[in-house]
Short mmCIF file of C-alpha atoms and ligand atoms in Angstrom, two decimals:
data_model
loop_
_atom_site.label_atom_id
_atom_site.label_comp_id
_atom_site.label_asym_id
_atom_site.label_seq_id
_atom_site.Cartn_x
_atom_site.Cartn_y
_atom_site.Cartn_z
CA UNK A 1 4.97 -52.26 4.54
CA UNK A 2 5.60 -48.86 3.65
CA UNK A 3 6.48 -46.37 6.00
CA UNK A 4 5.08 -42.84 5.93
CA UNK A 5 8.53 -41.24 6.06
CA UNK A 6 10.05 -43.48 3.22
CA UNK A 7 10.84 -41.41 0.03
CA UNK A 8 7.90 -41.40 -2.57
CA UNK A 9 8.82 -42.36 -6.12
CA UNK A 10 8.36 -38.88 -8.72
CA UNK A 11 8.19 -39.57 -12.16
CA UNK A 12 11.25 -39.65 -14.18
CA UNK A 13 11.88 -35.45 -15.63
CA UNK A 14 14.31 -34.63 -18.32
CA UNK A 15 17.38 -33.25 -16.35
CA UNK A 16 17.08 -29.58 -17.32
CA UNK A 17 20.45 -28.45 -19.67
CA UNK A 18 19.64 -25.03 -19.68
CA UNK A 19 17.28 -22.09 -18.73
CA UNK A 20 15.69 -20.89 -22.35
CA UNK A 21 15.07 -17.36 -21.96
CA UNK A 22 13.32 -14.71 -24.38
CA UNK A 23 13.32 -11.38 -23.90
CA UNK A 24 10.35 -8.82 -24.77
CA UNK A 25 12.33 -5.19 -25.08
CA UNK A 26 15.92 -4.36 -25.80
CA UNK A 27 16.30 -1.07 -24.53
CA UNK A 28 18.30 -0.05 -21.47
CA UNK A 29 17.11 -2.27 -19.49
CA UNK A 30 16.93 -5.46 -21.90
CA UNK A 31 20.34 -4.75 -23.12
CA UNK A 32 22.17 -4.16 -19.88
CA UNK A 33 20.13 -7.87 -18.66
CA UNK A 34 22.27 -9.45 -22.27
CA UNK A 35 25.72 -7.74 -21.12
CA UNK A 36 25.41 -8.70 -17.78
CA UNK A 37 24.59 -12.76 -18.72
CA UNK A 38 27.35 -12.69 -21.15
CA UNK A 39 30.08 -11.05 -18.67
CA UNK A 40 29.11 -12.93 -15.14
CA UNK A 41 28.19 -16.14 -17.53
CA UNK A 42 30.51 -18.79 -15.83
CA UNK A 43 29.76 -17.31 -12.13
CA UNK A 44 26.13 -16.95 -13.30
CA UNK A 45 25.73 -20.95 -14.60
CA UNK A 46 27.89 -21.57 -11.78
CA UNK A 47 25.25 -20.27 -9.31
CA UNK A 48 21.85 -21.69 -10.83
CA UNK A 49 23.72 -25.54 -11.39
CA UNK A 50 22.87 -24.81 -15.98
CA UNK A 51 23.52 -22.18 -17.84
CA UNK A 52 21.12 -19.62 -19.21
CA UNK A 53 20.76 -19.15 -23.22
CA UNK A 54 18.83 -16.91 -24.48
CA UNK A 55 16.87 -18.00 -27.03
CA UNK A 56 14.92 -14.99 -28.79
CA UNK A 57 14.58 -11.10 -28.36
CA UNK A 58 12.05 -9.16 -29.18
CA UNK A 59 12.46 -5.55 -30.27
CA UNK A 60 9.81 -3.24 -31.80
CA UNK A 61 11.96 -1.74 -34.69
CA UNK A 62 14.40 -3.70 -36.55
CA UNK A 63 16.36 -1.14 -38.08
CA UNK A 64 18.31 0.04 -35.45
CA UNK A 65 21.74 -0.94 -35.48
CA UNK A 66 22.64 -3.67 -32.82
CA UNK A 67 26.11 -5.47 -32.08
CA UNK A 68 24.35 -9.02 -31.85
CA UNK A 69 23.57 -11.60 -34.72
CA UNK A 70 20.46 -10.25 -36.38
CA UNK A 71 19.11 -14.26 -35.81
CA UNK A 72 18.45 -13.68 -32.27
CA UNK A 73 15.92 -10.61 -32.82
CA UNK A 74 12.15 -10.54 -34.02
CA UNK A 75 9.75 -7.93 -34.28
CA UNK A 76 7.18 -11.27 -33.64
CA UNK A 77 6.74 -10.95 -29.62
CA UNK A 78 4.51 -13.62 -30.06
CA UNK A 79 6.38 -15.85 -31.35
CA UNK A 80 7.91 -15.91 -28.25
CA UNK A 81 5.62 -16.01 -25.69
CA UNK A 82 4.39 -19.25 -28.06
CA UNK A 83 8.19 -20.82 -28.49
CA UNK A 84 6.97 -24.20 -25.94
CA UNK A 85 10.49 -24.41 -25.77
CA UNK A 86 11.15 -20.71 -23.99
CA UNK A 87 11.23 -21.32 -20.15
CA UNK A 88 11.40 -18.12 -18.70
CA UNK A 89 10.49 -14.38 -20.14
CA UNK A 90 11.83 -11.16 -19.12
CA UNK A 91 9.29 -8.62 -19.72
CA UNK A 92 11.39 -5.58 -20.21
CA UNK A 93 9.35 -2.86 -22.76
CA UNK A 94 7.36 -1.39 -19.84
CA UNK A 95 3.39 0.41 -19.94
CA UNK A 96 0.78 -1.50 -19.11
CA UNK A 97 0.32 -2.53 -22.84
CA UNK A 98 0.89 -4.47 -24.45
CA UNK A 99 3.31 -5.69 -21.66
CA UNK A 100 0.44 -6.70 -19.48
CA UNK A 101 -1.42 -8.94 -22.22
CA UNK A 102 2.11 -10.29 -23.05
CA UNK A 103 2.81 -11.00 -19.43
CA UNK A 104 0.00 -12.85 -19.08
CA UNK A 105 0.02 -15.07 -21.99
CA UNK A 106 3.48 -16.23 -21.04
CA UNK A 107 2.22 -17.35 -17.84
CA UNK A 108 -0.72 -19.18 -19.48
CA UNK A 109 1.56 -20.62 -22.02
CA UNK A 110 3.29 -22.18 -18.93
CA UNK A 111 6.48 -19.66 -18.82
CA UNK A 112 7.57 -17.99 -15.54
CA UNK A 113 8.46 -14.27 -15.90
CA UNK A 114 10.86 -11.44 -14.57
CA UNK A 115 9.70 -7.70 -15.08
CA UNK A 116 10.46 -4.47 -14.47
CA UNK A 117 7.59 -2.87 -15.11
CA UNK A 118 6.37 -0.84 -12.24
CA UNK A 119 3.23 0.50 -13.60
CA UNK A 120 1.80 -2.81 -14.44
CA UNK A 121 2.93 -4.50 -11.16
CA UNK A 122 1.68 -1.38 -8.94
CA UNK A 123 -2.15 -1.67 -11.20
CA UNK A 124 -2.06 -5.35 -11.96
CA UNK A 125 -0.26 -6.48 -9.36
CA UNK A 126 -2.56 -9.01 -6.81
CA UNK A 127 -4.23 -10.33 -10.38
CA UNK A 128 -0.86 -11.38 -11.93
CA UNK A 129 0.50 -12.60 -8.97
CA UNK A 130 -1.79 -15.07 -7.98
CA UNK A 131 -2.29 -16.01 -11.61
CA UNK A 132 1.52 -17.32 -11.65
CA UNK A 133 1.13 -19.01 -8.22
CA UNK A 134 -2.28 -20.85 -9.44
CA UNK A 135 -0.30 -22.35 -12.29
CA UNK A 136 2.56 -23.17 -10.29
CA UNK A 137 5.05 -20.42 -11.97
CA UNK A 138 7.26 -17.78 -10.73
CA UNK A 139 6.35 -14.09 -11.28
CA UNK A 140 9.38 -11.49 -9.96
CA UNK A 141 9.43 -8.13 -10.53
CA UNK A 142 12.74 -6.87 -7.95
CA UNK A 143 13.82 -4.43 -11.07
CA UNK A 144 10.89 -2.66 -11.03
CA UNK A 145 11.74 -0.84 -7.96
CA UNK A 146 14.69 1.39 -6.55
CA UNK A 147 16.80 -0.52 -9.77
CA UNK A 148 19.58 -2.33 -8.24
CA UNK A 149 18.79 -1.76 -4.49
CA UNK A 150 16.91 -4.74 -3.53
CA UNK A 151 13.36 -3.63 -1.70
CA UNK A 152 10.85 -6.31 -3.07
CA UNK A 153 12.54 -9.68 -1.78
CA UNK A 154 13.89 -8.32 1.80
CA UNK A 155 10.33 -7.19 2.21
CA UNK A 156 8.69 -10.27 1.35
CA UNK A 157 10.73 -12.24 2.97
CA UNK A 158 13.60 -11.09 5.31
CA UNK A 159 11.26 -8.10 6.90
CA UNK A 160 7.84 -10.01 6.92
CA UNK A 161 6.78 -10.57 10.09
CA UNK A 162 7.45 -7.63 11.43
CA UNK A 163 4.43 -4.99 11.75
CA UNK A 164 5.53 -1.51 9.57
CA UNK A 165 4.85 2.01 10.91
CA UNK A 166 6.67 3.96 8.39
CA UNK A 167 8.02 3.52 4.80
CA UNK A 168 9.97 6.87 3.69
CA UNK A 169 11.26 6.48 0.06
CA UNK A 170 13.18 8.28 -2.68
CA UNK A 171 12.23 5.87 -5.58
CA UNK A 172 13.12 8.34 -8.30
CA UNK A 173 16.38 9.08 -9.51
CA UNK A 174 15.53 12.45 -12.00
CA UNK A 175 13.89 13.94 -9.51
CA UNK A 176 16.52 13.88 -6.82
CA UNK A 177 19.42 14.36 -9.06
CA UNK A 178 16.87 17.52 -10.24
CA UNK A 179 16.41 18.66 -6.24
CA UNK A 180 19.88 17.98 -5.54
CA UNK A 181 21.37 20.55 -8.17
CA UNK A 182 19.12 22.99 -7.04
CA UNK A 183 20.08 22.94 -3.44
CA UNK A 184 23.85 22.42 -4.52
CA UNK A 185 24.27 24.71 -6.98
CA UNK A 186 21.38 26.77 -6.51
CA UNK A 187 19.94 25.61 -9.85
CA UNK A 188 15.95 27.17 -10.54
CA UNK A 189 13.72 23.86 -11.50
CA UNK A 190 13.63 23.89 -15.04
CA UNK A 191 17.38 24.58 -15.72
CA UNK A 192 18.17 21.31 -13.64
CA UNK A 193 15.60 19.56 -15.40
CA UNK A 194 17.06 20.62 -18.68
CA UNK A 195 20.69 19.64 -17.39
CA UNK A 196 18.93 16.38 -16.86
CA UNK A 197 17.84 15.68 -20.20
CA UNK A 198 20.96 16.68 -21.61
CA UNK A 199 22.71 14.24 -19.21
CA UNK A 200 20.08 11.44 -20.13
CA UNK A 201 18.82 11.26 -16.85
CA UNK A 202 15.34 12.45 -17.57
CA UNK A 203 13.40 11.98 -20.67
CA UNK A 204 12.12 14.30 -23.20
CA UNK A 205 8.59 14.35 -21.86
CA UNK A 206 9.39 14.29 -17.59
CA UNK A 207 5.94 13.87 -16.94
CA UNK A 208 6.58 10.53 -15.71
CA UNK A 209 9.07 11.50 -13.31
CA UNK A 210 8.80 15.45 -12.43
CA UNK A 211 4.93 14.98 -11.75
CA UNK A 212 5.63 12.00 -8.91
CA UNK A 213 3.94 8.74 -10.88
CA UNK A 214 6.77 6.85 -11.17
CA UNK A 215 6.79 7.42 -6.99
CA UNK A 216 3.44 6.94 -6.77
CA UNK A 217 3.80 3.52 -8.81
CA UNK A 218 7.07 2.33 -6.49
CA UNK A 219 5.97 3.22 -3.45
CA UNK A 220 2.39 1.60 -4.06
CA UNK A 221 4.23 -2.03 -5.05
CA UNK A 222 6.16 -1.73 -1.83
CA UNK A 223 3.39 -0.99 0.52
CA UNK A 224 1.04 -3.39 -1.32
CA UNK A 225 3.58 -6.02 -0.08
CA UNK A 226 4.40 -4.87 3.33
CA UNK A 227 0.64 -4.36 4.60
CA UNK A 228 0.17 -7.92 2.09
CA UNK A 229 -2.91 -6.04 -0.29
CA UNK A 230 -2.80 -4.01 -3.37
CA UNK A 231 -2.41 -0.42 -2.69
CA UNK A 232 -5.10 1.18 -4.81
CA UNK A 233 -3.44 3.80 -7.43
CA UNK A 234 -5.79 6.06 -6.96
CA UNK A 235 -5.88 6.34 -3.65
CA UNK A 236 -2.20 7.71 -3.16
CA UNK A 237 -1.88 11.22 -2.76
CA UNK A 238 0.47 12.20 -5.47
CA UNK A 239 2.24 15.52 -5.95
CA UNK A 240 5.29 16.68 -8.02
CA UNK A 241 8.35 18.29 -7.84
CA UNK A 242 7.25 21.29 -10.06
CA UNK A 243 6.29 23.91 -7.16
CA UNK A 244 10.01 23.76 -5.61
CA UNK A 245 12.14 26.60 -5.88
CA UNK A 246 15.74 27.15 -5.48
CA UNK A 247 14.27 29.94 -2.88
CA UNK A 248 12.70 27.27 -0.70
CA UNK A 249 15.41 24.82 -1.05
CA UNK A 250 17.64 28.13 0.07
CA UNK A 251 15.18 28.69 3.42
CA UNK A 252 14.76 25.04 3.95
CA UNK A 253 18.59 24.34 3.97
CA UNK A 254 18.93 28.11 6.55
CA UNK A 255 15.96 26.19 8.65
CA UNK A 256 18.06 22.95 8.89
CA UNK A 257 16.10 20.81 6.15
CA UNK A 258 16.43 19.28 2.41
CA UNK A 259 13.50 19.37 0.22
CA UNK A 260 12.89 16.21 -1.33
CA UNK A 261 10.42 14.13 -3.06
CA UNK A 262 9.24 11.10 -1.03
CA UNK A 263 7.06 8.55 -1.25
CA UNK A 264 5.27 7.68 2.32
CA UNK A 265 2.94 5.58 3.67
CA UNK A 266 1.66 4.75 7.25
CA UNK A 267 -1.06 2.28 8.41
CA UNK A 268 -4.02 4.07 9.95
CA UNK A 269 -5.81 1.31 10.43
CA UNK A 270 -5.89 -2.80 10.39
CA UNK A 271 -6.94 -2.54 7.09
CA UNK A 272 -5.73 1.04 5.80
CA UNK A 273 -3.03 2.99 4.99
CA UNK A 274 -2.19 6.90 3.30
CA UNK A 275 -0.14 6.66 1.01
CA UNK A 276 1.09 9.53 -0.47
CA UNK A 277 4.34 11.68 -2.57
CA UNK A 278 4.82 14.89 -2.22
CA UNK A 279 7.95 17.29 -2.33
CA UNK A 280 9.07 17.44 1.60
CA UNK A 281 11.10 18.78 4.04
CA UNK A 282 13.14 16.36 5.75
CA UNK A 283 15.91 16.86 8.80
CA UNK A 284 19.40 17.02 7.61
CA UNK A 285 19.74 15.01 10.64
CA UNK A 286 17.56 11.87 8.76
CA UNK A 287 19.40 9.44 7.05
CA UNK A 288 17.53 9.82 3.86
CA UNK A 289 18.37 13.65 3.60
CA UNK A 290 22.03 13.02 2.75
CA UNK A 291 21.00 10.75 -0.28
CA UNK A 292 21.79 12.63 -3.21
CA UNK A 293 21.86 12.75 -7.10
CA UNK A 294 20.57 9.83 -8.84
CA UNK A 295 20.75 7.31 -5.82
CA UNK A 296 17.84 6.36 -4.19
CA UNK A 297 16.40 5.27 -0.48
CA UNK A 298 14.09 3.52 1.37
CA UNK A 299 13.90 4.36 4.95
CA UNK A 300 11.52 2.29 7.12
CA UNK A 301 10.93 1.73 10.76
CA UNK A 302 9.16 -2.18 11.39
CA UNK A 303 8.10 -2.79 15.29
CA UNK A 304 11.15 -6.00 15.98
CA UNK A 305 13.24 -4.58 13.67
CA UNK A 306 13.24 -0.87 14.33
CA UNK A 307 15.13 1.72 11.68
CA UNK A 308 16.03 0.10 8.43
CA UNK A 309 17.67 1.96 5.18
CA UNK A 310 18.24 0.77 1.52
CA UNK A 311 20.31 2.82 -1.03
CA UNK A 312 21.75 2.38 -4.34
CA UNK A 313 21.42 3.26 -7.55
CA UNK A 314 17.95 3.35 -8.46
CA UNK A 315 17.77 3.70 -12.35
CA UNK A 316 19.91 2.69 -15.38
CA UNK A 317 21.22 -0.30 -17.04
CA UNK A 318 23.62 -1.75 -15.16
CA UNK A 319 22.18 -1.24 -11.56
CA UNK A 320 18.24 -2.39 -13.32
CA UNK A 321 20.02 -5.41 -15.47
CA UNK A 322 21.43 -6.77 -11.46
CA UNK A 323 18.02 -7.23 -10.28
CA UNK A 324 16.35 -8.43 -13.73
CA UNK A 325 19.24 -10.99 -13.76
CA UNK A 326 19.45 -11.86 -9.47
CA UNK A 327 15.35 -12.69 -10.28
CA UNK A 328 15.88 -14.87 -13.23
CA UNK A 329 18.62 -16.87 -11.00
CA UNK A 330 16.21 -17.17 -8.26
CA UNK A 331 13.73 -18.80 -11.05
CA UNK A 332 16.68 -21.18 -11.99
CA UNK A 333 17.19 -21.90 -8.76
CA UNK A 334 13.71 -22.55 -8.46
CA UNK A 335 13.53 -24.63 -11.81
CA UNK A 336 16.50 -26.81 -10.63
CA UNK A 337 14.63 -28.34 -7.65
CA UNK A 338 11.43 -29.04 -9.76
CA UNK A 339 9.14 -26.20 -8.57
CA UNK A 340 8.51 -22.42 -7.80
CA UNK A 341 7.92 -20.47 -5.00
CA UNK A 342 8.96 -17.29 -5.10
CA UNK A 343 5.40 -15.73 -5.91
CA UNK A 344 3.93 -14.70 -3.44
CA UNK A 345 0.59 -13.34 -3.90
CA UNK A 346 -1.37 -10.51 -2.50
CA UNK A 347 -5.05 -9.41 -2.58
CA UNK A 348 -7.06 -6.08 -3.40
CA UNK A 349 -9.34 -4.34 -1.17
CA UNK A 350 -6.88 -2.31 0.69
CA UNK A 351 -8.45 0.82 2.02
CA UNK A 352 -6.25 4.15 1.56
CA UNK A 353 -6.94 7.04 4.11
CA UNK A 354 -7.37 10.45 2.88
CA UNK A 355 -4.43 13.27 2.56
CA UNK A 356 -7.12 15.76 5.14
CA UNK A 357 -6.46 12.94 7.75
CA UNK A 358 -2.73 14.05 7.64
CA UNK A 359 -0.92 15.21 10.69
CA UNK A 360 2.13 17.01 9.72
CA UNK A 361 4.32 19.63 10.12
CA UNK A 362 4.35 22.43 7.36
CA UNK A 363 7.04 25.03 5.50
CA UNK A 364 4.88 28.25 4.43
CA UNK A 365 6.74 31.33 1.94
CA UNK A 366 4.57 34.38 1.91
CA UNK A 367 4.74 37.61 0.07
CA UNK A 368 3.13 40.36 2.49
CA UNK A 369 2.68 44.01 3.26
CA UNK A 370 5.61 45.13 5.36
CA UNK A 371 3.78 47.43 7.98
CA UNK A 372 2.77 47.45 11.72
CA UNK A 373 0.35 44.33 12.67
CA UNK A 374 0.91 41.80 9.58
CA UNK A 375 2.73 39.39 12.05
CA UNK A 376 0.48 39.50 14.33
CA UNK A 377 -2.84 39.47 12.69
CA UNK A 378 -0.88 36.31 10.53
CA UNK A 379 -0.15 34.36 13.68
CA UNK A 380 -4.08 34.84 14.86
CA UNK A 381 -5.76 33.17 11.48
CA UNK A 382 -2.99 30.75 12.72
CA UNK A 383 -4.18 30.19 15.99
CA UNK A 384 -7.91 30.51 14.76
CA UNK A 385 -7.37 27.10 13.21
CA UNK A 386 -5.07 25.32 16.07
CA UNK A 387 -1.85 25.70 13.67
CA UNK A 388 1.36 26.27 16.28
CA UNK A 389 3.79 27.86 14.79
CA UNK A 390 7.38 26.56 15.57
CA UNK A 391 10.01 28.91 13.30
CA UNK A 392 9.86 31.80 10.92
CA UNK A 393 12.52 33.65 8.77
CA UNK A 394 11.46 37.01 7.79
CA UNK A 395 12.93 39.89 5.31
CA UNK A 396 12.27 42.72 3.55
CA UNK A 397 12.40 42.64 0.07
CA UNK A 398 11.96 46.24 -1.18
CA UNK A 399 9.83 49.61 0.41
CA UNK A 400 6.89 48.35 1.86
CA UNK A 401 6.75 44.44 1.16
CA UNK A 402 8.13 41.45 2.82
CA UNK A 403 9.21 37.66 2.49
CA UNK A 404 8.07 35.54 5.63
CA UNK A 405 8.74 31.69 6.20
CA UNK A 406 7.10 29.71 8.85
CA UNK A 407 7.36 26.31 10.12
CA UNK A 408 4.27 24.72 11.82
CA UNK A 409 4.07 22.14 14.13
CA UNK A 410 2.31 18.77 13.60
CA UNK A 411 -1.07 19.98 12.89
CA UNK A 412 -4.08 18.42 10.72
CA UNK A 413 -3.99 19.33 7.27
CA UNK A 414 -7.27 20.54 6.52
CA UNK A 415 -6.77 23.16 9.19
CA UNK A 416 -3.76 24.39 7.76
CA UNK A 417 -5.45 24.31 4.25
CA UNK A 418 -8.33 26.08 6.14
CA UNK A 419 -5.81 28.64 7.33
CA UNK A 420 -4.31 29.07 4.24
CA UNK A 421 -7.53 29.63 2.63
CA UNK A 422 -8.06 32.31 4.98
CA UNK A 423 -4.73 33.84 4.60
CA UNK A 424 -4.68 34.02 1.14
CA UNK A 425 -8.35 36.25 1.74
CA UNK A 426 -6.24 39.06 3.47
CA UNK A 427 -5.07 42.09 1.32
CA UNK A 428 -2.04 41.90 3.42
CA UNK A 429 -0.94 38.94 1.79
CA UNK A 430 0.24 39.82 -1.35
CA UNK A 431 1.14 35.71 -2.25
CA UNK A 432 0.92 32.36 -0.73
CA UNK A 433 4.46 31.64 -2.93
CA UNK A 434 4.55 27.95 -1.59
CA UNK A 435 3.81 25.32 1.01
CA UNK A 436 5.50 21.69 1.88
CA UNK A 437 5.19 19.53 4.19
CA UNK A 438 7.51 18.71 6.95
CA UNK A 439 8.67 15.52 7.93
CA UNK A 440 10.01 15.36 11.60
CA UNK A 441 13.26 13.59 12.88
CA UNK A 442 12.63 10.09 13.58
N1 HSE B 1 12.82 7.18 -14.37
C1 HSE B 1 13.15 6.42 -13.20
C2 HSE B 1 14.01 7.25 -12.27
C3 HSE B 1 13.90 5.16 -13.49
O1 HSE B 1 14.38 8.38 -12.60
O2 HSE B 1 14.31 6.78 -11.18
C4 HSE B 1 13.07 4.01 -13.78
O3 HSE B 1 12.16 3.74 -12.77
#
C-alpha cells in the first residue's frame, strides 16, 4: 500500500550544467548585465548552484567596436530566440518593437525572460505576464523600474497584503538631476537640461524624460501591481517638467517646498485609482524632498505597514545591470528546483479616476497691476469658487506692476481651474506665469 504522503516518483531530468543565456541589446544596459556576470561570476554561480554562460548577443549594428570575441555577437535576433538550446533571454533594446514580438516568441519558444523595458511592461504588461505563467515560464522585469532600487519584487511579494493609500515616486533620474540644479544653483530649465546632455544624463531628444512618459510608464507598472490590474496608459494624468522655473523653484524653496516631478497614485475606489505625474511641490519636511540629482524614490504609505521609502540609483549601467542580473538569478534559482514561479500575473480593466476629481493643494505666480483693490478683488474670484487661500509672497517688480504667489489649501481642481479661468479674464492680471500642485506633509 501506498501512502498519500510517500514521495511520488518524477521522471529522470538532465541535471542542468549551466543557465544558457542570450541577450537581445548591448547597449548600457546589456553591457553593464556582461561586466557584472563576468566580475561577481564565482559569487554569482555560487548563488544559483551552475554557472551562467552566455551563449549569443544580439546587437543591431556590427560595426561598432566591442572588447568581446566578435563570435559571441549577431545581428540575427532570431536566431536566438530559436537557439532550443538558449534557456533564458534578457530583453535589453527597449520600445515596444520589436522587443515586444521578440519577447513573446521567446516565451513561446519555451525560454523564460528578464527585461527592462518599461514601456512594454507598463502597455503589455497583464498579456505577457500571464502568457509566461500559462506556459510555466518566468517573466521579470525588476530593471525596468527605479534601476537598481528594487520596487517590483518587495511589492509583489514582501508588501502584498497590505492595502496601499499612497505611492509618491521620483522614477526619473534626468529630470531630478534637471530640478535639482535649478534649485541648487539656480539653473533656468533648459541650461540644466543642456548640462544634462553634456553629462550623458539625458538624451539628445528629452522627450522621453522632460515630458514625464518615462514616469508615467514606471509609475503605471508599479501601481498595476500594487492594486493587482493593469493601470491603463492613458488614463494617467501626465505632465512635464517644462513649465518650472528657477523663479518658482526660488518661491517654493522661500515657502518651505522643493519642486519636483512625481509620479502618484491613490485608490478612489475598489476598483479605481488616479494616477497621475506632474511637477509638484513637496514639504522639505517629506522624505522624498531631500532626494536629489540622479537618485530616485518611492515613498508609499500601506495600511499594516504604514510609511515605506526606496532610494537608489535609478538609471545607468551598473545600478540597471544589478537588477537585470538579481532577476536572472531568481530564474536560476527557479530552474534549479525544476519550475518557475516568480510570474505573477495581473489583469486589465482597471478603472483610472479623472485629474478634475483631484483634491489638492496649489502654488499660483501671477503678474498683476500694482494698485489699490487687486488683492482683494483676487482673493474674492478665490472665494467665489471655495479656493482657501493659505500663503502668499508678494513684490513689486517695477512702477505699477507686481509679482504675487499664493498657496491654496486642499481644494478640488476644477474649481481652482475654474478660478483660474476667471482670473486670467481680469485686466488686472497681466499673467497667470505658472501653477503646481502641492503635495501636503504626510
Ligand atoms: N531615462 C531614465 C531616467 C532612465 O532618467 O531615469 C531609464 O529609465
Amino acid at each position: 500500500m501506498t501512502s498519500a504522503l510517500a514521495p511520488q516518483s518524477s521522471p529522470a531530468k538532465a541535471p542542468i550544467r549551466a543557465i544558457r543565456v542570450g541577450i537581445l541589446g548591448f547597449g548600457t544596459v546589456g553591457t553593464g548585465a556582461y561586466r557584472m556576470l563576468e566580475d561577481n561570476r564565482e559569487a554569482i554561480t555560487r548563488k544559483i548552484g551552475f554557472p551562467v554562460q552566455v551563449v549569443r548577443i544580439g546587437i543591431r549594428d556590427p560595426s561598432k567596436p566591442r572588447s568581446l570575441d566578435a563570435a559571441l555577437f549577431t545581428t540575427d535576433l532570431d536566431s536566438i530566440i530559436n537557439d532550443p538550446s538558449i534557456d533564458v533571454v534578457l530583453e535589453l533594446i527597449g520600445g515596444t518593437e520589436p522587443a515586444g514580438a521578440l519577447v513573446e516568441r521567446a516565451l513561446r519558444n519555451g525560454k523564460h525572460v528578464v527585461t527592462a523595458n518599461k514601456e512594454l511592461i507598463a502597455k503589455h504588461g497583464s498579456r505577457l505576464v500571464h502568457l509566461a505563467k500559462s506556459l510555466g515560464l518566468d517573466l521579470h522585469y525588476e530593471a525596468a523600474v527605479g534601476g537598481g532600487i528594487p520596487l517590483v519584487q518587495p511589492l509583489k511579494h514582501q508588501l502584498a497584503g497590505n492595502d496601499l493609500l499612497k505611492m509618491v515616486g521620483i522614477l526619473n533620474g534626468t529630470t531630478n538631476y534637471i530640478l535639482t540644479q535649478m534649485r541648487e544653483e539656480g539653473a533656468d530649465f533648459e541650461a540644466a537640461l543642456a548640462e544634462a546632455q553634456a553629462k550623458g544624463y539625458a538624451e539628445a531628444d528629452p522627450t522621453n524624460d522632460v515630458d514625464g512618459f518615462d514616469t508615467a510608464y514606471k509609475i503605471a507598472i508599479l501601481a498595476s501591481i500594487a492594486f493587482g490590474k493593469q493601470v491603463p496608459m492613458d488614463g494617467v494624468h501626465r505632465e512635464g517638467i517644462r513649465s518650472v522655473t528657477a523663479i518658482d523653484m526660488r518661491y517654493a524653496d522661500a515657502l518651505g517646498y522643493a519642486v519636483k516631478l512625481l509620479g502618484i497614485v491613490q485608490p478612489v475606489d475598489e476598483d479605481k485609482v488616479l494616477a497621475r505625474v506632474h511637477p509638484t511641490l513637496i514639504p522639505k519636511s517629506h522624505p522624498i524632498a531631500s532626494v536629489r540629482g540622479v537618485y530616485n524614490a518611492l515613498w508609499l504609505h500601506g495600511d499594516f505597514v504604514g510609511d515605506v521609502m526606496f532610494s537608489g540609483r535609478g538609471a545607468g549601467s551598473d545600478p540597471t545591470a544589478s537588477a537585470v542580473i538579481g532577476d536572472l538569478i531568481d530564474v536560476g534559482r527557479n530552474m534549479a528546483v525544476g519550475g518557475s514561479g516568480s510570474a505573477i500575473p495581473y489583469d486589465t480593466g482597471l478603472k483610472t479616476a479623472s485629474i478634475d476629481n483631484l483634491e489638492t493643494g496649489f502654488y499660483l505666480r501671477l503678474r498683476v497691476q500694482d494698485r489699490p483693490k487687486v488683492l482683494g478683488h483676487i482673493a474674492t474670484i478665490f472665494g467665489a469658487h471655495s479656493v482657501s487661500l493659505a500663503a502668499m509672497e508678494m513684490k513689486t517688480l517695477s512702477q505699477g506692476k507686481g509679482e504675487i504667489v499664493f498657496l491654496t489649501h486642499p481644494c478640488q481642481e476644477k474649481n481652482f481651474r475654474a478660478a483660474l479661468e476667471d482670473l486670467g479674464a481680469e485686466r488686472m492680471v497681466e499673467e497667470i506665469s505658472s501653477s503646481f500642485r502641492v503635495e501636503q506633509a504626510e
